[in-house]
Structures are given as C-alpha cells and as structure tokens.
mmCIF file of C-alpha atoms in Angstrom:
data_model
loop_
_atom_site.group_PDB
_atom_site.id
_atom_site.type_symbol
_atom_site.label_atom_id
_atom_site.label_comp_id
_atom_site.label_asym_id
_atom_site.label_seq_id
_atom_site.Cartn_x
_atom_site.Cartn_y
_atom_site.Cartn_z
ATOM 1 C CA MET B 1 135.446 112.557 74.842
ATOM 2 C CA GLU B 2 138.458 114.042 76.564
ATOM 3 C CA VAL B 3 141.710 113.353 74.678
ATOM 4 C CA LEU B 4 145.171 113.168 76.256
ATOM 5 C CA LYS B 5 148.059 113.431 73.803
ATOM 6 C CA VAL B 6 151.176 111.633 74.976
ATOM 7 C CA SER B 7 154.681 112.148 73.592
ATOM 8 C CA ALA B 8 157.934 110.253 74.102
ATOM 9 C CA GLY B 9 158.908 112.954 76.594
ATOM 10 C CA SER B 10 155.714 112.747 78.654
ATOM 11 C CA LYS B 11 156.159 111.645 82.251
ATOM 12 C CA PRO B 12 154.105 108.456 82.830
ATOM 13 C CA VAL B 13 153.269 109.439 86.419
ATOM 14 C CA ALA B 14 151.909 112.823 85.306
ATOM 15 C CA VAL B 15 149.886 111.266 82.473
ATOM 16 C CA ALA B 16 148.617 108.606 84.915
ATOM 17 C CA GLY B 17 147.336 111.350 87.212
ATOM 18 C CA ALA B 18 145.521 112.980 84.311
ATOM 19 C CA ILE B 19 143.995 109.657 83.207
ATOM 20 C CA ALA B 20 142.823 108.911 86.762
ATOM 21 C CA GLY B 21 141.254 112.368 87.037
ATOM 22 C CA VAL B 22 139.262 112.038 83.818
ATOM 23 C CA ILE B 23 138.249 108.436 84.606
ATOM 24 C CA ARG B 24 136.891 109.508 87.991
ATOM 25 C CA SER B 25 134.878 112.377 86.513
ATOM 26 C CA LYS B 26 133.829 111.008 83.113
ATOM 27 C CA GLY B 27 134.413 107.227 83.200
ATOM 28 C CA LYS B 28 136.452 107.153 79.993
ATOM 29 C CA VAL B 29 139.324 108.929 78.291
ATOM 30 C CA GLU B 30 141.119 108.674 74.967
ATOM 31 C CA VAL B 31 144.930 108.533 75.030
ATOM 32 C CA GLN B 32 146.687 109.284 71.737
ATOM 33 C CA ALA B 33 150.319 108.488 70.946
ATOM 34 C CA ILE B 34 152.437 108.478 67.802
ATOM 35 C CA GLY B 35 155.659 106.470 67.652
ATOM 36 C CA ALA B 36 157.223 103.774 69.829
ATOM 37 C CA GLY B 37 158.510 106.146 72.521
ATOM 38 C CA ALA B 38 155.133 107.811 72.967
ATOM 39 C CA ILE B 39 153.215 104.515 72.953
ATOM 40 C CA ASN B 40 155.617 103.176 75.587
ATOM 41 C CA GLN B 41 154.926 106.152 77.873
ATOM 42 C CA ALA B 42 151.190 105.901 77.273
ATOM 43 C CA VAL B 43 151.039 102.204 78.201
ATOM 44 C CA LYS B 44 153.143 102.790 81.323
ATOM 45 C CA ALA B 45 150.844 105.680 82.288
ATOM 46 C CA ILE B 46 147.766 103.449 81.955
ATOM 47 C CA ALA B 47 149.435 100.740 84.072
ATOM 48 C CA ILE B 48 150.216 103.331 86.772
ATOM 49 C CA SER B 49 146.748 104.894 86.617
ATOM 50 C CA ARG B 50 145.169 101.510 87.388
ATOM 51 C CA GLY B 51 146.756 101.749 90.818
ATOM 52 C CA TYR B 52 145.456 105.300 91.279
ATOM 53 C CA VAL B 53 141.803 104.419 90.700
ATOM 54 C CA ALA B 54 141.814 100.880 92.165
ATOM 55 C CA PRO B 55 141.398 102.040 95.803
ATOM 56 C CA GLY B 56 138.136 103.693 94.706
ATOM 57 C CA GLY B 57 136.868 100.350 93.432
ATOM 58 C CA ILE B 58 137.397 101.330 89.799
ATOM 59 C CA GLU B 59 138.997 98.868 87.393
ATOM 60 C CA ILE B 60 140.061 100.218 84.034
ATOM 61 C CA VAL B 61 140.805 98.451 80.777
ATOM 62 C CA CYS B 62 142.203 99.778 77.534
ATOM 63 C CA ILE B 63 141.209 99.225 73.937
ATOM 64 C CA PRO B 64 143.918 99.980 71.370
ATOM 65 C CA SER B 65 143.166 100.968 67.783
ATOM 66 C CA PHE B 66 144.866 102.793 64.949
ATOM 67 C CA ILE B 67 144.102 106.420 64.271
ATOM 68 C CA ASP B 68 145.081 108.851 61.543
ATOM 69 C CA ILE B 69 146.278 112.080 63.105
ATOM 70 C CA SER B 70 146.926 115.243 61.153
ATOM 71 C CA ILE B 71 150.045 117.099 62.311
ATOM 72 C CA ASP B 72 150.897 120.321 60.518
ATOM 73 C CA GLY B 73 148.806 119.144 57.584
ATOM 74 C CA GLU B 74 150.644 115.814 57.401
ATOM 75 C CA GLU B 75 148.755 112.566 58.008
ATOM 76 C CA ARG B 76 150.398 110.203 60.474
ATOM 77 C CA THR B 77 149.244 106.913 61.882
ATOM 78 C CA GLY B 78 149.098 106.788 65.628
ATOM 79 C CA ILE B 79 147.649 104.621 68.326
ATOM 80 C CA ARG B 80 144.480 105.463 70.176
ATOM 81 C CA LEU B 81 144.145 103.827 73.560
ATOM 82 C CA LEU B 82 140.593 104.098 74.759
ATOM 83 C CA VAL B 83 140.659 103.799 78.544
ATOM 84 C CA GLU B 84 137.361 102.811 80.119
ATOM 85 C CA VAL B 85 135.928 101.581 83.382
ATOM 86 C CA ARG B 86 135.381 97.865 83.101
ATOM 87 C CA MET X 1 147.966 81.156 81.085
ATOM 88 C CA GLU X 2 149.548 81.182 77.656
ATOM 89 C CA VAL X 3 152.300 83.807 77.346
ATOM 90 C CA LEU X 4 153.402 85.484 74.107
ATOM 91 C CA LYS X 5 156.762 87.262 74.284
ATOM 92 C CA VAL X 6 157.038 90.172 71.871
ATOM 93 C CA SER X 7 160.288 91.830 70.794
ATOM 94 C CA ALA X 8 160.983 95.012 68.849
ATOM 95 C CA GLY X 9 161.549 92.814 65.796
ATOM 96 C CA SER X 10 158.255 90.913 66.100
ATOM 97 C CA LYS X 11 155.820 91.375 63.232
ATOM 98 C CA PRO X 12 152.547 92.830 64.597
ATOM 99 C CA VAL X 13 150.429 90.890 62.074
ATOM 100 C CA ALA X 14 152.032 87.579 63.105
ATOM 101 C CA VAL X 15 151.645 88.345 66.819
ATOM 102 C CA ALA X 16 148.026 89.416 66.167
ATOM 103 C CA GLY X 17 147.329 86.033 64.581
ATOM 104 C CA ALA X 18 148.783 84.284 67.619
ATOM 105 C CA ILE X 19 146.745 86.460 70.017
ATOM 106 C CA ALA X 20 143.546 85.765 68.070
ATOM 107 C CA GLY X 21 144.235 82.024 68.100
ATOM 108 C CA VAL X 22 144.738 81.859 71.868
ATOM 109 C CA ILE X 23 141.754 84.157 72.528
ATOM 110 C CA ARG X 24 139.490 81.906 70.459
ATOM 111 C CA SER X 25 140.639 78.750 72.257
ATOM 112 C CA LYS X 26 141.271 79.999 75.808
ATOM 113 C CA GLY X 27 139.594 83.417 76.119
ATOM 114 C CA LYS X 28 142.688 85.161 77.440
ATOM 115 C CA VAL X 29 146.396 85.544 76.762
ATOM 116 C CA GLU X 30 149.315 87.335 78.366
ATOM 117 C CA VAL X 31 151.548 89.431 76.106
ATOM 118 C CA GLN X 32 154.973 90.371 77.524
ATOM 119 C CA ALA X 33 157.240 93.091 76.147
ATOM 120 C CA ILE X 34 160.387 94.803 77.378
ATOM 121 C CA GLY X 35 161.379 98.190 75.979
ATOM 122 C CA ALA X 36 159.659 100.828 73.868
ATOM 123 C CA GLY X 37 160.124 99.026 70.546
ATOM 124 C CA ALA X 38 158.652 95.791 71.870
ATOM 125 C CA ILE X 39 155.747 97.511 73.634
ATOM 126 C CA ASN X 40 154.968 99.374 70.413
ATOM 127 C CA GLN X 41 154.771 96.120 68.439
ATOM 128 C CA ALA X 42 152.695 94.478 71.177
ATOM 129 C CA VAL X 43 150.105 97.284 71.238
ATOM 130 C CA LYS X 44 149.863 97.304 67.429
ATOM 131 C CA ALA X 45 149.408 93.523 67.482
ATOM 132 C CA ILE X 46 146.542 93.807 69.970
ATOM 133 C CA ALA X 47 144.901 96.532 67.851
ATOM 134 C CA ILE X 48 145.148 94.287 64.773
ATOM 135 C CA SER X 49 143.934 91.190 66.639
ATOM 136 C CA ARG X 50 140.734 93.015 67.603
ATOM 137 C CA GLY X 51 139.816 92.991 63.926
ATOM 138 C CA TYR X 52 140.614 89.278 63.656
ATOM 139 C CA VAL X 53 138.248 88.204 66.426
ATOM 140 C CA ALA X 54 135.521 90.838 65.943
ATOM 141 C CA PRO X 55 133.741 88.966 63.106
ATOM 142 C CA GLY X 56 133.246 86.086 65.557
ATOM 143 C CA GLY X 57 131.461 88.435 67.952
ATOM 144 C CA ILE X 58 134.442 88.606 70.314
ATOM 145 C CA GLU X 59 135.538 91.954 71.734
ATOM 146 C CA ILE X 60 138.878 92.031 73.489
ATOM 147 C CA VAL X 61 140.318 94.508 75.968
ATOM 148 C CA CYS X 62 143.786 94.767 77.431
ATOM 149 C CA ILE X 63 145.014 95.382 80.951
ATOM 150 C CA PRO X 64 148.582 96.678 81.227
ATOM 151 C CA SER X 65 150.755 96.152 84.300
ATOM 152 C CA PHE X 66 154.424 96.080 85.156
ATOM 153 C CA ILE X 67 156.267 92.798 85.446
ATOM 154 C CA ASP X 68 159.761 91.812 86.552
ATOM 155 C CA ILE X 69 161.243 89.465 84.008
ATOM 156 C CA SER X 70 164.465 87.550 84.558
ATOM 157 C CA ILE X 71 166.651 87.411 81.450
ATOM 158 C CA ASP X 72 169.940 85.507 81.733
ATOM 159 C CA GLY X 73 169.760 85.957 85.497
ATOM 160 C CA GLU X 74 169.244 89.715 85.199
ATOM 161 C CA GLU X 75 166.035 91.318 86.451
ATOM 162 C CA ARG X 76 164.353 93.672 84.016
ATOM 163 C CA THR X 77 161.084 95.529 84.219
ATOM 164 C CA GLY X 78 158.737 94.855 81.383
ATOM 165 C CA ILE X 79 155.121 95.362 80.521
ATOM 166 C CA ARG X 80 152.523 92.647 80.782
ATOM 167 C CA LEU X 81 149.459 93.187 78.636
ATOM 168 C CA LEU X 82 146.710 90.872 79.722
ATOM 169 C CA VAL X 83 144.357 90.433 76.766
ATOM 170 C CA GLU X 84 140.878 89.214 77.653
ATOM 171 C CA VAL X 85 137.446 88.835 76.160
ATOM 172 C CA ARG X 86 135.306 91.675 77.421
#
C-alpha cells in the first residue's frame, strides 16, 4: 500500500491532494505521523481530502492505529491512519 | 448525538473507554478537539477504543471534519471526529 509520511511542517492542503490522488487510483492509502504536530496536520489533511473526492461520489473514512516506526535505528511510536473508501 | 470534548490534557485511555461505551449503546459518537495536543489525544483514544470494541465484533471508523466551536463567545476552528460502527 502507498504510504504518505506527514510531519508537523507538512501543508494539509498538499497532503490532502496527495491522499485524494492515491484514493482515486488505488482506493486506499496509509498516512503515517509521529507526534502531536504531525498527527494534527494529518487529520486536517484527511478532512480536506474528503472534500476533494466527494464530488466524484467517493466517501472516505479513516482507521487510526499505533505503529512502531524505525527512524535512524531508533524505535518510535507513531500513528497510522488508514484512509479507505467507505 | 453524544459529544465527547477532548483536551490536550485528556487521558487517551479514559477517552477510549468513554468512546467504547457510547459506541456500544448508540453506535456512534462525536469527538471534538481544538488544537494539535487535543487532536493528538483524540486520535490516540480512537485507536485504543478500537481494541475495546473489537472483541464484541464491532469495527469502528472515524470521519474527520472541521467545526466552528464557540468558546466564551469566541469562534474557534476545531476538528470533529465522527466515530461510527463500520
């Protein structure tokens, strides 16, 4: 599955465009974020992307779960937001 | 619909218990959060609550959207996470 990594500095509108693109072509996408700032941007991006795909009759939902992500050999706990067509 | 307001200081496990309780009785619940810290706790709570309701055969999804919330007469933009049984 395609994975989009979101940081606290990611622009929600840009991430939303990427989510919408993958949803249209593949029907699902995984959004990964570590830390409050990144999770905030990721959730905003998903909210925005709903409006991007809605005119095409697509409704998306998200399923949050925890994920261990290895960064420079260090294990960190992040959030995985699986975005899928309902 | 029942509304749970989450702050940056909310404990995800406690919020998850509340989400699971409302999901079991009503099938859906609205989670409101303003700011990165609060949204972070809300998303973690939803991730945890999935594990609480899963043994009962319930799978939940969330639908994020923006919401204008009035606090002490001041309008602020928050995030509304609609949590529903899939």
